[in-house]
Tab-separated table of C-alpha atoms in Angstrom:
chain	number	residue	atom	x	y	z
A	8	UNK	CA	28.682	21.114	1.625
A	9	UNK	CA	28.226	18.009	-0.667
A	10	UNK	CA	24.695	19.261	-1.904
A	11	UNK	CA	26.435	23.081	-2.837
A	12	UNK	CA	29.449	21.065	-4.733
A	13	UNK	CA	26.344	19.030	-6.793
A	14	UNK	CA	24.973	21.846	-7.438
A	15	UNK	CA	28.318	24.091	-8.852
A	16	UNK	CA	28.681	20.831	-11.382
A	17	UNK	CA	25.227	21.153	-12.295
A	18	UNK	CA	25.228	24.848	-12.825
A	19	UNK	CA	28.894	24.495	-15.322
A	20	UNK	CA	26.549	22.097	-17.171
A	21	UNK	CA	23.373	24.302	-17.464
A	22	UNK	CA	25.408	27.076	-18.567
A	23	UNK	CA	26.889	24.759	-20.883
A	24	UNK	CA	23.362	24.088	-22.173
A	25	UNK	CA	22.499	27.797	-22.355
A	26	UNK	CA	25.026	28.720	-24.724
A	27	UNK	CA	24.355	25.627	-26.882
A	28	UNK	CA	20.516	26.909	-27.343
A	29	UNK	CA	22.073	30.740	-27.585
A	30	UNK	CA	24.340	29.033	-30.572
A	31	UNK	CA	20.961	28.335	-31.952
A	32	UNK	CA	18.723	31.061	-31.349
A	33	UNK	CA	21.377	33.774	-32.457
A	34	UNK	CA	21.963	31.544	-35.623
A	35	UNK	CA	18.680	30.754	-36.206
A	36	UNK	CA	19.182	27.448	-36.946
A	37	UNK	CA	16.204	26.008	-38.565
A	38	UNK	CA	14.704	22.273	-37.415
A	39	UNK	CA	17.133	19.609	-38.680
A	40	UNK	CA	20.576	21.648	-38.770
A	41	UNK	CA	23.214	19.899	-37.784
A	42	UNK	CA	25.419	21.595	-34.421
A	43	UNK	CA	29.431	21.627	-34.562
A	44	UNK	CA	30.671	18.423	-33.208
A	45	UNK	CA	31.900	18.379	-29.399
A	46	UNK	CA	35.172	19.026	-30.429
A	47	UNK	CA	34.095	22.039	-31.954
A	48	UNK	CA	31.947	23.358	-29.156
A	49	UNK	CA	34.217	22.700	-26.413
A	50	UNK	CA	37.096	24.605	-28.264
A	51	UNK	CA	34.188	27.174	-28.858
A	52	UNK	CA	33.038	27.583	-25.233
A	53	UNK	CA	35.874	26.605	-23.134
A	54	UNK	CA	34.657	23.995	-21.433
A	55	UNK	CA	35.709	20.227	-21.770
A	56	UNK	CA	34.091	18.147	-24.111
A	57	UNK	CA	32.666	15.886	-21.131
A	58	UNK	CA	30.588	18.750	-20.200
A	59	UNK	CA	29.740	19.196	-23.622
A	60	UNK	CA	28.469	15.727	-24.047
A	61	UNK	CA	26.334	16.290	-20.389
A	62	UNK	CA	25.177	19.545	-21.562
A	63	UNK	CA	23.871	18.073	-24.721
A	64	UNK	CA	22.575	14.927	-23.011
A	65	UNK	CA	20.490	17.508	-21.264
A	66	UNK	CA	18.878	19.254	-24.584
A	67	UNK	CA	18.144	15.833	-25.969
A	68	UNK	CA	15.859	15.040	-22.646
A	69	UNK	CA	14.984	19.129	-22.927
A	70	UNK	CA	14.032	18.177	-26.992
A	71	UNK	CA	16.167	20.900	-28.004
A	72	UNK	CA	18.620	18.712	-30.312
A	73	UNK	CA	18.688	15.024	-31.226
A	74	UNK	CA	21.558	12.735	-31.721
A	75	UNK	CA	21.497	10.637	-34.907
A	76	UNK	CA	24.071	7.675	-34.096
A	77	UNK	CA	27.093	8.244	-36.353
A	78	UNK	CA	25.539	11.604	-37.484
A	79	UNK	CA	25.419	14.020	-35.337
A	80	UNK	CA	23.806	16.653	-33.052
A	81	UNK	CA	20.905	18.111	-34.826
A	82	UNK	CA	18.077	20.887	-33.607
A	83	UNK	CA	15.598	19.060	-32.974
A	84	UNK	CA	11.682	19.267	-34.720
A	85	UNK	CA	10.244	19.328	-31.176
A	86	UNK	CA	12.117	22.360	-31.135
A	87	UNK	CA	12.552	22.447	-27.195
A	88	UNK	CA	8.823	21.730	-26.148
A	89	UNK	CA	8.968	19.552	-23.549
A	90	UNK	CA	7.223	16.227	-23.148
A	91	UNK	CA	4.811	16.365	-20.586
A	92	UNK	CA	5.498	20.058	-19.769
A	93	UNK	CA	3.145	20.161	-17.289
A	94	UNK	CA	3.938	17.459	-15.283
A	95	UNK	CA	0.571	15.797	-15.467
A	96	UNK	CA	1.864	12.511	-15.246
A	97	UNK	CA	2.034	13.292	-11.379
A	98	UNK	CA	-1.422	13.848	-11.370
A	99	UNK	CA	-3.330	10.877	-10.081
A	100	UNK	CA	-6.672	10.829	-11.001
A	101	UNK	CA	-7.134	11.124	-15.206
A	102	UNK	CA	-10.426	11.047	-15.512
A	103	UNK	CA	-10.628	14.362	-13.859
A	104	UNK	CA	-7.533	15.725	-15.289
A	105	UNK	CA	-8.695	15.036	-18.640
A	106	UNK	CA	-12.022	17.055	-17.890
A	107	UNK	CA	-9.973	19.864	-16.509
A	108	UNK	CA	-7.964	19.903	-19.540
A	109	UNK	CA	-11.033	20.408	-21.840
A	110	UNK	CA	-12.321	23.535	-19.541
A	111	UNK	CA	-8.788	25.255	-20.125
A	112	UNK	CA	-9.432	24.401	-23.673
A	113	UNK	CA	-12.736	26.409	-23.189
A	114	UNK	CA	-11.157	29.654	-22.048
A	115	UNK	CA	-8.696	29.299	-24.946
A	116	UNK	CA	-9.848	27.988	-28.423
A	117	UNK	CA	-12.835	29.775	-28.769
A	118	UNK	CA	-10.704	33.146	-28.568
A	119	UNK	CA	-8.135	31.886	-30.583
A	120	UNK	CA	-10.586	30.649	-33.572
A	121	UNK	CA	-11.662	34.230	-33.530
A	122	UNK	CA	-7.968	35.752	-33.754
A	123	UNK	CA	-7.339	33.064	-36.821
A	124	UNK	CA	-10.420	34.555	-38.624
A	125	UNK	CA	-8.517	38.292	-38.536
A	126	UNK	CA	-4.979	37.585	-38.774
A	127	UNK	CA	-4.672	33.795	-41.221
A	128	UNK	CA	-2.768	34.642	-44.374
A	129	UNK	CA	-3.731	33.047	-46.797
A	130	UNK	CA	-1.342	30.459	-47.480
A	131	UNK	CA	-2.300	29.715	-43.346
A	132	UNK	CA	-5.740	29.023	-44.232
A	133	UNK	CA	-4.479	26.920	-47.575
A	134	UNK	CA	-3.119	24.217	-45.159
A	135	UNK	CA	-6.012	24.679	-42.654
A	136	UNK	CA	-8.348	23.294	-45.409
A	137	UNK	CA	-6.649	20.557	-46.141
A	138	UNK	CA	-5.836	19.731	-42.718
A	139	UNK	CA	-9.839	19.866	-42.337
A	140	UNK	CA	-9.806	17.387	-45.448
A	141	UNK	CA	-7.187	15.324	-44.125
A	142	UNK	CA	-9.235	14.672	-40.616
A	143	UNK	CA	-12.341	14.260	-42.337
A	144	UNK	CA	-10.808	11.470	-44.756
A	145	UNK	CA	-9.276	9.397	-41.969
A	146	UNK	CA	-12.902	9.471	-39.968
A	147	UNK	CA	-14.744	8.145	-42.708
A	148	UNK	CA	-11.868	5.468	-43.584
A	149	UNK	CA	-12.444	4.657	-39.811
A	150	UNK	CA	-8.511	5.815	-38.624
A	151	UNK	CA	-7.586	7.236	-35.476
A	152	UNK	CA	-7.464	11.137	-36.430
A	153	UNK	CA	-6.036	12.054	-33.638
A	154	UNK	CA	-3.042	13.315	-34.410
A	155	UNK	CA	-4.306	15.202	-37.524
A	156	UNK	CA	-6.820	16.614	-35.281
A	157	UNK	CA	-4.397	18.099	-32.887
A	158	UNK	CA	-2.535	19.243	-35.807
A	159	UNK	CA	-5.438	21.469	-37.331
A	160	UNK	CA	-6.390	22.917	-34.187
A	161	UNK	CA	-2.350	23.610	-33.678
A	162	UNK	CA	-2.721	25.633	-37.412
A	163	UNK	CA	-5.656	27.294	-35.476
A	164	UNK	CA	-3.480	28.572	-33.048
A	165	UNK	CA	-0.771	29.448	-36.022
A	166	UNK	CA	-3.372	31.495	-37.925
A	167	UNK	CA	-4.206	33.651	-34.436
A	168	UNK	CA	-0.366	35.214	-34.883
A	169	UNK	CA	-0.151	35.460	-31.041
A	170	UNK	CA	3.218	33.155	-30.734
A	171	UNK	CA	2.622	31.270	-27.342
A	172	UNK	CA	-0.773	29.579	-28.285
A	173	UNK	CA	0.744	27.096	-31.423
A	174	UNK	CA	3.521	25.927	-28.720
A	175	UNK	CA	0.846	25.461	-26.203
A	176	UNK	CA	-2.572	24.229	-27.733
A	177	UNK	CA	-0.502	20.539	-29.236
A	178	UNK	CA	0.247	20.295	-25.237
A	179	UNK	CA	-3.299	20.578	-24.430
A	180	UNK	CA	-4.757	18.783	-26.570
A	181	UNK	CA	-2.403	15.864	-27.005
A	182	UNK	CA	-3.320	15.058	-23.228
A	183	UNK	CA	-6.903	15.003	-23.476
A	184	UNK	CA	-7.953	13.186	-27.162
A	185	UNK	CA	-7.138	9.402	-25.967
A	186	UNK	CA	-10.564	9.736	-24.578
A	187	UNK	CA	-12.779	10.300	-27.247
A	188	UNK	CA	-14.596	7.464	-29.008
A	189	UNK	CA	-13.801	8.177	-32.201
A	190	UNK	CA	-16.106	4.571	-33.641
A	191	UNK	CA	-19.242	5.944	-32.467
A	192	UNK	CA	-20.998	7.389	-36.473
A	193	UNK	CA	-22.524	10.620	-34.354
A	194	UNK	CA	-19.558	11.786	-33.144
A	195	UNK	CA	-17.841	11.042	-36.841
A	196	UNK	CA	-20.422	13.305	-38.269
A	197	UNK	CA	-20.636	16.009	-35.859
A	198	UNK	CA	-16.757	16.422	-35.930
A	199	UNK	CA	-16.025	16.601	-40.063
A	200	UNK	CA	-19.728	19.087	-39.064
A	201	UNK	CA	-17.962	21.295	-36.269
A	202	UNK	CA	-14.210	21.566	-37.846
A	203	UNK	CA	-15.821	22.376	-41.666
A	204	UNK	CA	-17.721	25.240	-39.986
A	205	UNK	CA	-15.042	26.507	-37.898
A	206	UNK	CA	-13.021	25.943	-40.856
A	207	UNK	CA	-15.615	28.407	-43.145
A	208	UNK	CA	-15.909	31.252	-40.898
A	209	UNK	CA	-11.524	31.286	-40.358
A	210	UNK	CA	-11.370	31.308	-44.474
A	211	UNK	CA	-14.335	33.865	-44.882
A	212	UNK	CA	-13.112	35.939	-41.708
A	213	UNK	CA	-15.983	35.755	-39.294
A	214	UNK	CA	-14.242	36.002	-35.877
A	215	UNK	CA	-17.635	35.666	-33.965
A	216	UNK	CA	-18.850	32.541	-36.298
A	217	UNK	CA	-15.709	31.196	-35.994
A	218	UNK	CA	-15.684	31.939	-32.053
A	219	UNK	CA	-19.452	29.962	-31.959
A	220	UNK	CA	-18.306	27.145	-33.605
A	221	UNK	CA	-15.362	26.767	-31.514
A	222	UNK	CA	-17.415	26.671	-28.890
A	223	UNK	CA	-20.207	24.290	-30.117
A	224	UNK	CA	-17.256	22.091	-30.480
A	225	UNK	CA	-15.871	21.647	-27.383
A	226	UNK	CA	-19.311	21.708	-25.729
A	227	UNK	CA	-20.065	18.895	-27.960
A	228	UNK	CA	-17.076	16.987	-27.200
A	229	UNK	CA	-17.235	17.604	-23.369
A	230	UNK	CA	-20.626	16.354	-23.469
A	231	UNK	CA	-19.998	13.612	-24.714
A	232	UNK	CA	-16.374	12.687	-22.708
A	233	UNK	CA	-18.039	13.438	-19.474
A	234	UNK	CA	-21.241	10.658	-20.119
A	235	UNK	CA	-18.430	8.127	-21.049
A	236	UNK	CA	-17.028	8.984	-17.649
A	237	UNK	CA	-20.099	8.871	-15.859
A	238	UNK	CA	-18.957	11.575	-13.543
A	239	UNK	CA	-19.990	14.330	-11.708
A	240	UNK	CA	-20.232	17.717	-12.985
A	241	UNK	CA	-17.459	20.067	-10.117
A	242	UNK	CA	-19.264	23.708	-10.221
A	243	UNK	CA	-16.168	25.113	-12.581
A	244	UNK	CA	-17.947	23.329	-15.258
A	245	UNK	CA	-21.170	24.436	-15.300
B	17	UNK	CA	20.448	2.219	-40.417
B	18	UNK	CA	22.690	4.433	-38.008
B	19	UNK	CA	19.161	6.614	-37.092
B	20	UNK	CA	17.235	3.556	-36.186
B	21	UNK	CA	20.175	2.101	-34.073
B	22	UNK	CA	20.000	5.440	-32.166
B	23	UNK	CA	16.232	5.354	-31.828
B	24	UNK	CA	16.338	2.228	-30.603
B	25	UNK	CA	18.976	2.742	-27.928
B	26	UNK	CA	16.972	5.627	-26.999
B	27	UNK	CA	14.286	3.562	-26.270
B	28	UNK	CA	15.811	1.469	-23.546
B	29	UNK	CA	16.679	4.635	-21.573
B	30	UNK	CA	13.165	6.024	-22.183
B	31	UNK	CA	11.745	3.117	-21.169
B	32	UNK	CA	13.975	3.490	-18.022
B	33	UNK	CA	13.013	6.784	-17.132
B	34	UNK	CA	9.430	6.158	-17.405
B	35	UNK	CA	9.562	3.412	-15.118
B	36	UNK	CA	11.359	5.348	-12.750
B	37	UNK	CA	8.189	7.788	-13.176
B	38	UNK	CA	6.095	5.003	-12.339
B	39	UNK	CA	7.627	4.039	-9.906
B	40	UNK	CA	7.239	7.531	-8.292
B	41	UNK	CA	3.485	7.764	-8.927
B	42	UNK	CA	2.050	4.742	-7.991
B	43	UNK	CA	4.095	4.674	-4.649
B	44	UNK	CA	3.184	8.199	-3.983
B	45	UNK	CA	6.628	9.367	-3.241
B	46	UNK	CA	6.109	12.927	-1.769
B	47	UNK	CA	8.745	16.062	-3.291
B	48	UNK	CA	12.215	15.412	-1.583
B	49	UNK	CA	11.504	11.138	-1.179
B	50	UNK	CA	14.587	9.312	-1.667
B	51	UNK	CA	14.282	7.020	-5.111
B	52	UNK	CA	15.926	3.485	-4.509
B	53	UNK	CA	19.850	3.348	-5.588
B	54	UNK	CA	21.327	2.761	-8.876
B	55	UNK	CA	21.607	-1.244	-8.420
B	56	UNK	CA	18.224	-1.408	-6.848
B	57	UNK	CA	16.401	0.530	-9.616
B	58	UNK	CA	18.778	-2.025	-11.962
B	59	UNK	CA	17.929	-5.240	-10.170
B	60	UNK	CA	14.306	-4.196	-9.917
B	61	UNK	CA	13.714	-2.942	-13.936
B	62	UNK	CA	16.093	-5.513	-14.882
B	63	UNK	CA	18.169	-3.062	-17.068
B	64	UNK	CA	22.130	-2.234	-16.461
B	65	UNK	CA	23.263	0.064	-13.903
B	66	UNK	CA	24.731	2.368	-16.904
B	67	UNK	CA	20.982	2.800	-18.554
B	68	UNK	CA	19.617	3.633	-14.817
B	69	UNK	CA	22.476	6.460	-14.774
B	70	UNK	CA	21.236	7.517	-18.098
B	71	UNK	CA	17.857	7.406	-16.997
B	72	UNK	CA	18.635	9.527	-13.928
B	73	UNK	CA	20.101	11.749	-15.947
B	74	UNK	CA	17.210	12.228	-18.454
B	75	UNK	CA	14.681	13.051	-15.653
B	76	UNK	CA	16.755	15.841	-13.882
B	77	UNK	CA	16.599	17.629	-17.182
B	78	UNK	CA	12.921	17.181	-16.822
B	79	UNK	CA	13.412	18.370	-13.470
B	80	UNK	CA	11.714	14.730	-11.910
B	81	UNK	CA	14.112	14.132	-10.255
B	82	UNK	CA	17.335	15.588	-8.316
B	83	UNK	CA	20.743	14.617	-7.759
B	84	UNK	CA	22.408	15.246	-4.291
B	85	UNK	CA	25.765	14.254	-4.749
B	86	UNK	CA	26.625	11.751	-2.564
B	87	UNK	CA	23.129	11.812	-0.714
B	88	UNK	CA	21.194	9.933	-3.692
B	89	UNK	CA	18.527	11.109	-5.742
B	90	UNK	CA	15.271	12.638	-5.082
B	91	UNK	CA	11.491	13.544	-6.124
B	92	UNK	CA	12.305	17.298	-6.927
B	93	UNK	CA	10.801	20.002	-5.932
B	94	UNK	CA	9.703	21.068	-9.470
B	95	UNK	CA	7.478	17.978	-9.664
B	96	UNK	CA	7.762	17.518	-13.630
B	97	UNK	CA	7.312	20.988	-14.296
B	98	UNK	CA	9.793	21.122	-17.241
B	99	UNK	CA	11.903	25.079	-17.966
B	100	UNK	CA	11.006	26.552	-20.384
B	101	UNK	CA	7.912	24.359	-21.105
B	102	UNK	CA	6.754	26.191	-24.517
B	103	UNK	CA	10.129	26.287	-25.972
B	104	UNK	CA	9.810	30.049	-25.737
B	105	UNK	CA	13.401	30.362	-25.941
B	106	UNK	CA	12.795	30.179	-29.613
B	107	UNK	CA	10.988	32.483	-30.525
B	108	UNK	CA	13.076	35.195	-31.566
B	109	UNK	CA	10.487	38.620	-31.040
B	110	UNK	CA	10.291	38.509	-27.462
B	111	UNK	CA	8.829	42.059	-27.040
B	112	UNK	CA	5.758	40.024	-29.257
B	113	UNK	CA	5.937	36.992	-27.036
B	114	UNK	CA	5.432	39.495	-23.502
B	115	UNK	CA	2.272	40.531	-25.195
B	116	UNK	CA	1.108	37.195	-26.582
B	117	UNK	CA	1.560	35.635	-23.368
B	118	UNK	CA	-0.270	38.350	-21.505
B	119	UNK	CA	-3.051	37.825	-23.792
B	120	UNK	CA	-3.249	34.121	-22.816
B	121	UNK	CA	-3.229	35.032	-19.019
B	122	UNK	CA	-6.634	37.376	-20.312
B	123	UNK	CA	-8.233	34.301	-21.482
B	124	UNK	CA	-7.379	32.176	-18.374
B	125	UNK	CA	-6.936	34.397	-15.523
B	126	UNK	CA	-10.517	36.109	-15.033
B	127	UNK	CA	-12.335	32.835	-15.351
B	128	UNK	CA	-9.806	30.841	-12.602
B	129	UNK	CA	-10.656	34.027	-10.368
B	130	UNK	CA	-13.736	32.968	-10.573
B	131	UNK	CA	-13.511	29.459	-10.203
B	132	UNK	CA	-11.469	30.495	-7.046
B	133	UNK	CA	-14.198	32.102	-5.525
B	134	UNK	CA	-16.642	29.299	-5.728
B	135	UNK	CA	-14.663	26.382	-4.881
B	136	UNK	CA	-11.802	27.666	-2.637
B	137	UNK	CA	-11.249	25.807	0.526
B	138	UNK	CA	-11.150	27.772	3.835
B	139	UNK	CA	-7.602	27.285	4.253
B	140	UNK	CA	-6.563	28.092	0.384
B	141	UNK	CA	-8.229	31.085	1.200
B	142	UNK	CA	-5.812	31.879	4.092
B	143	UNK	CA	-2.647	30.753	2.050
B	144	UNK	CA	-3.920	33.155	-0.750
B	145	UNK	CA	-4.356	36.051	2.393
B	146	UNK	CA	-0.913	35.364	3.501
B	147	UNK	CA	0.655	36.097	0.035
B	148	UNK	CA	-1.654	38.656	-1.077
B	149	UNK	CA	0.452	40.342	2.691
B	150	UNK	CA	3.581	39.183	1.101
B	151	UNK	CA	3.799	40.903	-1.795
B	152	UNK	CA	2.486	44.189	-0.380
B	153	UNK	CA	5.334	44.136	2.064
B	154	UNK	CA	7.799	43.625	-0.660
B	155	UNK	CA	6.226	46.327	-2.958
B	156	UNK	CA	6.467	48.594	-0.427
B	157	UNK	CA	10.054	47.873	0.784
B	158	UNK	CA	10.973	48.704	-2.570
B	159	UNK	CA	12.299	44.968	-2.985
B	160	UNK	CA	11.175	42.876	-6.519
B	161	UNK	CA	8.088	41.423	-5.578
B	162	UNK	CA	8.394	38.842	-8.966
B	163	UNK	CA	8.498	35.542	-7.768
B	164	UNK	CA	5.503	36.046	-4.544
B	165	UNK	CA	4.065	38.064	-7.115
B	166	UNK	CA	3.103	34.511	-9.291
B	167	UNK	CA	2.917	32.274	-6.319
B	168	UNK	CA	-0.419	34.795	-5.353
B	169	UNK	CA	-1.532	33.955	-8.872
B	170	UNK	CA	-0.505	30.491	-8.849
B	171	UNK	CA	-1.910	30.044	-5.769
B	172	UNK	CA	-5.541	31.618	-7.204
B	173	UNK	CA	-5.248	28.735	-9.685
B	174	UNK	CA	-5.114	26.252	-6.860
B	175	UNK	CA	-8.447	27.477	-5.469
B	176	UNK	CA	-9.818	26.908	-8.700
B	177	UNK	CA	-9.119	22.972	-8.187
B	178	UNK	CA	-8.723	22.811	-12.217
B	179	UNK	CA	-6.115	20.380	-11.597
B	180	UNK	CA	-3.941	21.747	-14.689
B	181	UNK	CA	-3.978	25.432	-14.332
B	182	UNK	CA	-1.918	25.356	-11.067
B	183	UNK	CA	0.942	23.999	-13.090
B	184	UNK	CA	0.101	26.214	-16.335
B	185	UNK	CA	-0.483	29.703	-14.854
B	186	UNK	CA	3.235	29.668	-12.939
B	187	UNK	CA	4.911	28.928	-16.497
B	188	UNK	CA	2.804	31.873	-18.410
B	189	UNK	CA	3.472	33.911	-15.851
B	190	UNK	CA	7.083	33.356	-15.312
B	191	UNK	CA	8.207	34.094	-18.434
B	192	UNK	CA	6.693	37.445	-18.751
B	193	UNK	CA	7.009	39.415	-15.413
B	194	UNK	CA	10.615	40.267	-15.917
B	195	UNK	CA	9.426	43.039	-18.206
B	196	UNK	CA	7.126	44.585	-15.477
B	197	UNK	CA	8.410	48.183	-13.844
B	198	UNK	CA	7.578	47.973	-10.506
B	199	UNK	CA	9.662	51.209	-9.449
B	200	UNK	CA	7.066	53.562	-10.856
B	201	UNK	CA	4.844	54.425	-7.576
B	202	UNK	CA	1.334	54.117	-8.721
B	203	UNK	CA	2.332	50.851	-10.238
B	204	UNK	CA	2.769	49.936	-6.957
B	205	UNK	CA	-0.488	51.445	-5.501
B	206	UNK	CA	-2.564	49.799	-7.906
B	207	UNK	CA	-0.915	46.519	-7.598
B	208	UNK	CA	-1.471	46.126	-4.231
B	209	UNK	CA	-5.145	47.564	-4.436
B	210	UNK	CA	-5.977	45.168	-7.641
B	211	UNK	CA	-4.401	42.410	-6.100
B	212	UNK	CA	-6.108	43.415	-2.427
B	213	UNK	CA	-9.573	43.305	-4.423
B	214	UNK	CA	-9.086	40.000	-5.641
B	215	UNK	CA	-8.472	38.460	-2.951
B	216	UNK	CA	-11.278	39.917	-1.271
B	217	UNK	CA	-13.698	38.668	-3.908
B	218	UNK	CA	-12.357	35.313	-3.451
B	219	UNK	CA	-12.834	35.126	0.017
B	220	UNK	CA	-16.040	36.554	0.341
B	221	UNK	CA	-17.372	34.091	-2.668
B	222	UNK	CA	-17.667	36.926	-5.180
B	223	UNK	CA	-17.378	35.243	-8.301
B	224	UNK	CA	-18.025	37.869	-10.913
B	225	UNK	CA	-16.253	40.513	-8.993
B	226	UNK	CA	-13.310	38.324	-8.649
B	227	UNK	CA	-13.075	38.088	-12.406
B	228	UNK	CA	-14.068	41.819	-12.838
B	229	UNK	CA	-10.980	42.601	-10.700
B	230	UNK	CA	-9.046	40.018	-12.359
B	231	UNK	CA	-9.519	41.310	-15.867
B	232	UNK	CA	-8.891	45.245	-14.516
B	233	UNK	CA	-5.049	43.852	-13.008
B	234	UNK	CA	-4.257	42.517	-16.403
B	235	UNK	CA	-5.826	45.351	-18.237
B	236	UNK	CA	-4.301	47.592	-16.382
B	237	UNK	CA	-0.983	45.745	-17.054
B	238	UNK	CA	-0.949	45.815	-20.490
B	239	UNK	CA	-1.313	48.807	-20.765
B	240	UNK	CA	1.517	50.055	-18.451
B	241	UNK	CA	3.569	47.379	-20.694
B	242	UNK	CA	3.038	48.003	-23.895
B	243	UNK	CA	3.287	52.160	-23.641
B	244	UNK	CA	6.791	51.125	-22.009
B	245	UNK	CA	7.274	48.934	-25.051
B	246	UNK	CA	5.963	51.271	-27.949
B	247	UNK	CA	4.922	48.746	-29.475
B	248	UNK	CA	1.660	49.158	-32.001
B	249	UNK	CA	-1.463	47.278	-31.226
B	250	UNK	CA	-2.014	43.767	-33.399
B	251	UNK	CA	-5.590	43.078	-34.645
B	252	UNK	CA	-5.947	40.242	-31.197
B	253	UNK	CA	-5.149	42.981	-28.941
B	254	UNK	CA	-7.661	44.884	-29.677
């Protein structure tokens, strides 16, 4: 009885939420528009402007909108991707999730580097370059690169034109690159090597090139990850 | 000034909720555990009782938790597993995002087959018989078969023990199955045959054929899909 009565609340409250992101999608609202106030949207959806406030509460922790103090409610630039969105926090042993994440990696970039060398515009493989520029400038000032580094394998995934892979390849990756030792001057070289190669064969549309490189990339890198960890190869990874 | 007074008041509840999370893996609490009230979670982070409530709050969105009014609140079932993950929701072509997804399962799905068939534990084995039964019986009562439909596949991902595609292939495969018509009869022939011949490779330790049979289910999909679409073929689908 008290569990079904949680659970009616909860529901007014999603639904709430739904037509919030439905107010967005329909308008296409671009990243950084600001949402009526919760005046507005409760006169607009019937609903008080308590559950408005809960139902936004829940698309700031969904990272649909953001609340700027004073402001506003805003769409947000995380545009809905969750954090952690799948739930690896709850995984207990990182060393071996980590691994795991670079084999899905496997199955994926390699296909998708050869998609970006048929479908990139362009202007896609404009900011590709100087993403590649941007990486390679922070490794040989000695600066993390992470983040740049997920970003140009994220424009990758853009260039491909399949829709899912951009939204999913930043999750991927973002879990795994706290691993790599960035300081050691092989693994500089052989990364501003591996992404300038995949780089040339996107631009000069060789998907199999750009398919090999991938590939020589992440072998590299998992090579290298799994004699940091010192562990055991499972037989998925042979 | 107003922004980084929000940011920073979001960072007490985010530093909340990921102490809760904490507290929830290093303890080990099982799905359905009871967390520790609202003034013990205060008294033990040392926070007020309001941020712990906004906390809370923040980590059913992310579907960590659950509230059962006037029970408590609990590890829920959906272990982290955020909806809507990819922020799919906003991407407006959705005819383009049931392909694009599809293509994703291509590059994962054959290779976890395999995986399954190599490192699959007796009893996965039987849990993977049991729903393979499951979804015949539903597919030939005529009822939507759906939801046993990607616990068979999520479950193939478990024998795989790749510790992240268990949580990846359920959100793929979620958001596309809706589109599937399962009233056409040799649909449902060859779903129970391609599925029967899966499982069969995975049992019997068939790697290649369980990838082989893998990649002839989704081919065979995708094809049923997009003539019911009309949609034209894009360069990656090729």
């Amino acid at each position: 009885m008290l569990v079904v009565e949680g659970l009616a609340n909860k529901s007014l409250v999603e639904t709430t939420s739904d037509a919030i992101v439905k107010l967005i999608v329909d308008n296409e609202y671009p990243v950084g528009q600001k949402l009526p106030n919760e005046y507005e949207l409760s006169q607009l959806l019937g609903v008080s402007r308590n559950t408005v406030r809960e139902a936004i509460r829940a698309l700031v922790s969904r990272n649909v909108v953001e609340i700027r103090r004073g402001a506003g409610t805003f769409v947000s630039q995380k545009m809905g991707i969750a954090d952690d969105p799948l739930g690896l926090t709850f995984i207990k042993d990182k060393e071996k999730v980590f691994l795991d994440l670079i084999q899905v990696r496997f199955l994926l970039e390699p296909a998708i580097a050869s998609w970006a060398a048929q479908n990139a515009t362009a202007g896609e493989i404009e900011t590709l370059g100087q993403l590649c520029d941007e990486v390679e400038q922070q490794l040989l000032a000695g600066e993390n690169p992470v983040k740049k580094d997920i970003e140009f394998h994220t424009q990758i995934a853009k260039c491909s034109k399949n829709t899912v892979v951009p939204n999913l390849i930043p999750i991927i990756n973002a879990a795994i690159t706290v691993f790599t030792n960035i300081e050691e001057n092989k693994v500089v070289s052989k990364t501003i090597e591996h992404h300038r190669e995949i780089f040339e064969a996107i631009k000069t549309r060789r998907p199999h090139d750009a398919q090999d490189a991938m590939l020589l990339h992440l072998s590299y890198n998992r090579n290298k990850l799994r004699k940091s960890m010192h562990l055991k190869e499972t037989s998925f990874l042979k």
